[in-house]
Coordinates of C-alpha atoms in Angstrom, one line a residue:
Chain A
M1 CA 0.0 0.0 0.0
Y2 CA 2.6 2.5 1.1
A3 CA 5.7 3.1 -0.9
T4 CA 8.7 1.6 0.9
A5 CA 11.7 3.6 1.8
D6 CA 13.9 1.6 -0.6
M7 CA 11.6 2.3 -3.5
L8 CA 11.6 6.0 -2.6
L9 CA 15.3 6.2 -2.3
T10 CA 15.9 4.4 -5.7
S11 CA 13.5 6.7 -7.5
T12 CA 14.9 9.8 -5.8
Q13 CA 18.4 8.8 -6.9
A14 CA 17.3 7.9 -10.4
H15 CA 15.8 11.3 -10.9
A16 CA 18.3 13.3 -9.0
A17 CA 20.0 14.6 -12.1
E18 CA 16.7 15.6 -13.6
Q19 CA 15.5 17.3 -10.5
S20 CA 18.8 19.1 -9.9
K21 CA 18.9 20.7 -13.4
E22 CA 15.7 22.5 -13.1
P23 CA 16.4 24.6 -10.0
V24 CA 19.6 25.8 -11.7
I25 CA 17.7 27.0 -14.7
E26 CA 15.1 28.5 -12.4
V27 CA 17.6 30.4 -10.4
M28 CA 19.2 31.8 -13.5
L29 CA 15.9 32.8 -15.0
V30 CA 14.7 34.4 -11.8
R31 CA 17.9 36.3 -11.4
A32 CA 17.7 37.4 -15.0
V33 CA 14.2 38.7 -14.6
L34 CA 15.2 40.6 -11.4
E35 CA 18.0 42.2 -13.4
G36 CA 15.5 43.5 -15.9
D37 CA 15.4 40.7 -18.5
R38 CA 11.6 40.4 -19.1
D39 CA 12.1 37.7 -21.8
S40 CA 13.4 35.3 -19.1
F41 CA 10.0 35.5 -17.4
G42 CA 8.5 34.1 -20.6
R43 CA 10.7 31.0 -20.2
L44 CA 9.7 30.7 -16.5
Y45 CA 6.1 30.9 -17.8
D46 CA 6.7 28.1 -20.3
L47 CA 8.2 25.9 -17.6
Y48 CA 5.6 26.4 -14.9
A49 CA 2.4 27.2 -16.8
P50 CA 1.4 23.4 -16.9
L51 CA 1.9 23.2 -13.1
V52 CA -0.2 26.2 -12.4
H53 CA -2.8 25.0 -14.9
G54 CA -3.0 21.6 -13.2
I55 CA -3.2 23.1 -9.7
L56 CA -6.1 25.4 -10.8
L57 CA -7.8 22.6 -12.8
A58 CA -8.0 20.6 -9.6
R59 CA -9.8 23.4 -7.9
V60 CA -11.7 25.8 -10.2
P61 CA -14.0 25.5 -13.2
R62 CA -12.1 24.8 -16.4
A63 CA -13.5 27.9 -18.1
E64 CA -11.8 30.1 -15.6
V65 CA -8.4 28.3 -15.6
A66 CA -6.8 30.0 -18.6
D67 CA -7.4 33.5 -17.4
L68 CA -6.4 32.7 -13.9
V69 CA -3.1 31.2 -15.1
Q70 CA -2.4 34.6 -16.8
D71 CA -3.4 36.5 -13.7
I72 CA -1.2 34.4 -11.5
F73 CA 1.9 34.8 -13.7
L74 CA 1.3 38.5 -13.9
H75 CA 1.0 38.7 -10.1
A76 CA 4.2 36.6 -9.8
F77 CA 6.0 38.9 -12.2
K78 CA 5.1 41.9 -10.1
K79 CA 6.0 40.3 -6.8
L80 CA 9.1 38.4 -7.9
H81 CA 11.3 40.6 -5.9
T82 CA 9.7 39.3 -2.7
L83 CA 10.9 35.7 -3.5
R84 CA 13.8 35.1 -1.2
D85 CA 15.1 31.8 -2.6
S86 CA 15.3 31.8 -6.4
A87 CA 15.3 28.0 -6.4
A88 CA 11.9 28.0 -4.8
F89 CA 10.1 29.6 -7.7
G90 CA 8.0 26.5 -8.3
P91 CA 6.7 26.0 -4.7
W92 CA 6.2 29.8 -4.5
I93 CA 4.0 30.0 -7.7
A94 CA 2.2 26.8 -6.7
M95 CA 1.2 28.5 -3.4
I96 CA 0.1 31.6 -5.3
A97 CA -2.1 29.4 -7.5
R98 CA -3.6 27.6 -4.5
N99 CA -4.4 30.9 -2.8
R100 CA -5.9 32.3 -5.9
A101 CA -8.2 29.3 -6.3
V102 CA -9.3 29.8 -2.7
D103 CA -10.0 33.5 -3.4
F104 CA -11.9 32.5 -6.6
H105 CA -14.3 30.3 -4.6
R106 CA -14.7 33.0 -1.9
R107 CA -15.7 35.6 -4.5
S108 CA -17.8 33.7 -7.0
K109 CA -19.1 30.5 -5.5
E110 CA -22.4 30.5 -7.2
T111 CA -21.3 31.3 -10.8
V112 CA -18.7 28.5 -10.7
E113 CA -21.0 25.5 -11.2
I114 CA -23.2 27.2 -13.8
N115 CA -20.2 27.9 -16.0
D116 CA -19.3 24.2 -16.0
D117 CA -22.8 23.1 -16.8
L118 CA -23.2 25.4 -19.7
R119 CA -20.1 24.1 -21.5
G120 CA -20.3 22.1 -24.7
S121 CA -21.1 18.4 -24.6
D122 CA -18.5 16.7 -26.9
T123 CA -18.6 13.0 -25.8
H124 CA -14.9 12.6 -25.2
D125 CA -14.7 16.0 -23.5
S126 CA -17.8 15.2 -21.4
K127 CA -16.2 11.9 -20.3
A128 CA -13.0 13.9 -19.4
R129 CA -15.0 16.4 -17.4
E130 CA -16.8 13.6 -15.5
I131 CA -13.6 12.0 -14.5
L132 CA -12.2 15.4 -13.6
E133 CA -15.2 15.9 -11.3
L134 CA -14.5 12.6 -9.7
I135 CA -10.9 13.7 -9.1
R136 CA -12.1 17.0 -7.7
S137 CA -14.3 15.1 -5.2
L138 CA -11.2 13.4 -3.7
P139 CA -9.2 14.9 -0.8
E140 CA -7.2 17.9 -1.7
A141 CA -3.8 16.3 -1.3
Y142 CA -4.7 13.6 -3.9
R143 CA -6.5 15.6 -6.4
E144 CA -3.7 18.1 -7.2
T145 CA -1.2 15.3 -7.6
L146 CA -3.5 13.2 -9.8
V147 CA -4.4 16.1 -12.1
L148 CA -0.7 16.9 -12.5
R149 CA 0.0 13.3 -13.3
L150 CA -3.0 12.3 -15.4
V151 CA -4.0 15.6 -17.0
E152 CA -0.7 17.5 -17.4
G153 CA 1.3 14.3 -18.0
M154 CA 4.0 15.1 -15.4
T155 CA 5.9 12.3 -13.7
G156 CA 6.1 11.9 -10.0
P157 CA 9.7 13.3 -9.7
E158 CA 8.7 16.3 -11.8
I159 CA 5.7 17.0 -9.6
A160 CA 7.9 16.7 -6.5
A161 CA 10.6 19.0 -8.0
R162 CA 8.2 21.7 -9.1
T163 CA 5.8 21.8 -6.2
G164 CA 8.5 21.5 -3.6
L165 CA 6.8 18.4 -2.1
T166 CA 9.0 15.5 -1.1
A167 CA 9.1 12.6 -3.5
A168 CA 7.7 10.3 -0.8
S169 CA 4.6 12.5 -0.3
V170 CA 4.0 12.7 -4.0
R171 CA 4.3 9.0 -4.4
V172 CA 2.0 8.3 -1.5
N173 CA -0.5 10.8 -2.8
L174 CA -0.4 9.3 -6.3
H175 CA -0.9 5.8 -5.0
R176 CA -3.7 6.6 -2.6
G177 CA -5.4 9.0 -4.9
M178 CA -5.3 6.5 -7.7
K179 CA -6.8 3.8 -5.5
L180 CA -9.7 6.2 -4.5
L181 CA -10.2 7.2 -8.1
R182 CA -10.5 3.6 -9.2
E183 CA -13.1 3.0 -6.6
Q184 CA -15.0 6.0 -7.7
L185 CA -14.8 5.0 -11.3
G186 CA -16.1 1.5 -10.4
V187 CA -19.1 3.1 -8.7
M188 CA -19.7 5.3 -11.7
E189 CA -19.6 2.4 -14.1
G190 CA -21.8 0.3 -11.9
L191 CA -24.5 3.0 -12.0
Chain B
M1 CA -1.4 -2.0 -10.0
N2 CA 1.9 -1.0 -11.6
D3 CA 3.4 1.6 -9.3
D4 CA 6.4 2.4 -11.5
Y5 CA 4.2 3.4 -14.4
L6 CA 2.1 5.6 -12.2
W7 CA 5.2 7.1 -10.6
D8 CA 7.5 7.9 -13.5
K9 CA 6.0 6.2 -16.6
T10 CA 8.6 3.5 -16.5
G11 CA 8.0 -0.3 -16.4
Q12 CA 5.0 -2.1 -17.8
P13 CA 2.2 0.4 -18.7
D14 CA -1.0 0.1 -16.8
P15 CA -3.9 0.0 -19.3
E16 CA -6.3 1.7 -17.0
I17 CA -3.9 4.6 -16.3
Q18 CA -3.1 4.9 -20.0
K19 CA -6.8 5.1 -20.7
L20 CA -7.2 7.8 -18.1
E21 CA -4.2 9.7 -19.5
E22 CA -5.7 9.6 -22.9
I23 CA -9.1 10.9 -21.8
L24 CA -7.9 13.5 -19.4
G25 CA -5.2 14.6 -21.8
T26 CA -7.8 16.5 -23.6
L27 CA -8.0 18.9 -20.7
R28 CA -4.2 19.4 -20.7
Y29 CA -2.7 22.9 -20.7
E30 CA -2.6 24.4 -24.2
P31 CA 0.3 26.8 -24.5
R32 CA -0.7 30.4 -24.7
P33 CA 1.7 33.2 -25.2
F34 CA 2.2 35.2 -22.0
V35 CA 2.1 38.9 -22.6
L36 CA 3.6 41.1 -20.0
P37 CA 2.1 44.6 -19.8
R38 CA 4.3 47.2 -21.5
R39 CA 6.6 49.1 -19.2
R40 CA 5.3 52.6 -18.8
N41 CA 7.9 55.3 -19.5
Y42 CA 7.2 58.2 -17.1
F43 CA 10.0 60.4 -18.4
P44 CA 7.9 62.4 -21.0
L45 CA 5.1 62.9 -18.4
L46 CA 7.6 64.1 -15.8
A47 CA 9.4 66.3 -18.3
I48 CA 6.1 67.9 -19.3
A49 CA 5.1 68.4 -15.6
A50 CA 8.5 69.9 -14.8
S51 CA 8.4 72.2 -17.8
I52 CA 4.9 73.4 -16.8
L53 CA 6.1 73.9 -13.2
L54 CA 9.2 75.8 -14.4
A55 CA 7.0 78.0 -16.6
I56 CA 4.7 78.8 -13.7
I57 CA 7.5 79.6 -11.4
A58 CA 9.3 81.8 -13.9
G59 CA 6.0 83.5 -14.9
S60 CA 5.1 84.3 -11.3
I61 CA 8.6 85.6 -10.5
W62 CA 8.5 87.8 -13.7
L63 CA 5.1 89.2 -12.7
R64 CA 6.4 90.0 -9.2
V65 CA 9.5 91.7 -10.6
R66 CA 7.4 93.6 -13.1
S67 CA 4.9 94.8 -10.5
G68 CA 7.7 95.8 -8.2
D69 CA 9.1 98.0 -11.0
E70 CA 5.8 99.7 -11.7
V71 CA 5.1 100.9 -8.2
P72 CA 8.0 103.4 -7.8
R73 CA 7.3 104.9 -11.2
Q74 CA 3.8 105.7 -10.1
E75 CA 5.2 107.3 -6.9
A76 CA 7.6 109.3 -8.9
K77 CA 4.9 110.7 -11.1
L78 CA 2.8 111.7 -8.1
E79 CA 5.7 113.3 -6.3
S80 CA 6.7 115.6 -9.2
P81 CA 3.7 117.9 -9.1
T82 CA 3.5 118.0 -5.3
P83 CA 6.7 119.9 -4.5
K84 CA 5.6 123.1 -6.2
P85 CA 2.3 123.6 -4.5
L86 CA 3.9 122.7 -1.2
E87 CA 6.8 125.1 -1.5
A88 CA 4.7 128.0 -2.3
P89 CA 2.1 128.0 0.4
Q90 CA 4.2 126.8 3.3
P91 CA 6.7 129.6 3.8
P92 CA 4.1 132.2 4.4
R93 CA 2.3 130.1 6.9
T94 CA 5.3 129.4 9.1
G95 CA 6.6 132.9 8.9
S96 CA 10.1 132.0 9.9
A97 CA 13.1 132.8 7.7
L98 CA 15.3 129.8 8.9
N99 CA 13.3 126.7 8.2
P100 CA 11.1 126.8 5.1
P101 CA 13.3 126.4 2.0
L102 CA 15.7 123.8 3.4
H103 CA 13.1 121.6 5.0
A104 CA 10.9 121.6 1.9
S105 CA 13.7 120.5 -0.3
N106 CA 14.8 117.7 2.2
R107 CA 11.2 116.4 2.5
I108 CA 11.0 116.0 -1.3
R109 CA 14.4 114.4 -1.8
K110 CA 14.1 111.7 0.9
P111 CA 11.3 109.8 -0.7
R112 CA 13.0 109.9 -4.1
S113 CA 16.2 108.2 -2.8
A114 CA 14.5 105.6 -0.6
P115 CA 12.4 103.7 -3.2
S116 CA 15.3 103.3 -5.6
V117 CA 17.3 101.5 -2.9
V118 CA 14.3 99.4 -2.0
N119 CA 13.7 98.7 -5.7
D120 CA 17.2 97.5 -6.2
E121 CA 17.0 95.2 -3.2
E122 CA 13.7 93.8 -4.4
A123 CA 15.0 93.3 -7.9
L124 CA 18.1 91.5 -6.5
A125 CA 15.9 89.3 -4.3
A126 CA 13.6 88.5 -7.1
K127 CA 16.6 87.7 -9.3
E128 CA 18.0 85.4 -6.7
Q129 CA 14.6 83.7 -6.3
L130 CA 14.4 83.2 -10.0
M131 CA 17.9 81.7 -10.1
L132 CA 17.1 79.4 -7.2
A133 CA 13.9 78.2 -8.9
L134 CA 15.7 77.6 -12.1
R135 CA 18.4 75.7 -10.2
I136 CA 15.9 73.5 -8.4
T137 CA 14.0 72.8 -11.6
T138 CA 17.2 71.9 -13.4
E139 CA 18.2 69.6 -10.6
K140 CA 14.9 67.9 -10.6
L141 CA 14.9 67.5 -14.4
S142 CA 18.4 66.0 -14.3
L143 CA 17.3 63.6 -11.5
V144 CA 14.4 62.4 -13.5
H145 CA 16.6 62.0 -16.5
R146 CA 19.2 60.1 -14.5
K147 CA 16.5 57.7 -13.1
T148 CA 15.1 56.9 -16.5
Q149 CA 18.4 56.8 -18.5
P150 CA 19.6 53.3 -17.4
N151 CA 16.4 51.6 -18.5
Q152 CA 16.6 53.2 -21.9
I153 CA 20.2 52.1 -22.2
K154 CA 19.3 48.5 -21.3
N155 CA 16.5 48.5 -23.8
Q156 CA 18.7 49.8 -26.5
H157 CA 21.3 47.3 -25.7
R158 CA 18.8 44.4 -25.8
I159 CA 17.3 45.5 -29.0
G160 CA 20.7 46.0 -30.6

């Protein structure tokens, strides 16, 4: 059920190089932006937009996600000077995205569900939205990790590196979340 | 359940997870260009504001100097006709031979000399004020210019 320590260690070592490269790029890009190179922020956006998109998709209606992604990066650009550790850009922007999702629900709770219901009904798309709704019904820790893995196509080590979560936490969240999702899907197919 | 495939997409693929990936992949992030708002260049606005301020200060000082010049002229015009009527009637009234002519001439000359000194001082003070205002404005303009100059140079460098 739980990932063993050996498995976690092996996976961490196997992806150590992959994980260590990104913060270096991050640090360089954040420093470049702080020195006035606005183009570098575009690269940070390219790197982290899928993460922010996934975090939002796990929390807010799909129709609102694209605009919120832009808002969050704009906010991040303005507040980048407040980021103390340049290597922590990923966890920092992930936290901004989570807070923005909370703000969104606080401000427009009633309009949220209506927007989703009014969307088009392409069969493949509707199936995707149904499964997404199931994922959204899962505990918060699992839904974000599952969306990043299944929707955004990120691997466990990538999720850990970008969100700042430990590899062990991500692995456990993926495993438990997937188990719960399978149960939910079984219930849905049984109906 | 294949943990490796769920974790890092290695090992034997799990058909159920693959199916979920395929369906949910339609909701994946679609790259959109991120457009940062254009940096506002405040230099032209500040330059215009400083120019207007300078013009107002210079105009007010010029008006003050000009009005200061005009006042003594009016006094001079008024003084010129007064001595003759004063000189004529006064001597007979006093009746003394010692006082009248000397006192009359003194009374007229004093007011003439006093305003000219005052005018000079006022003019000097106004000139100093004008110079000070011009200096302050120049300093402010150069400060604004200095603040905005590095950004422009950076932009030029990047474009080049």
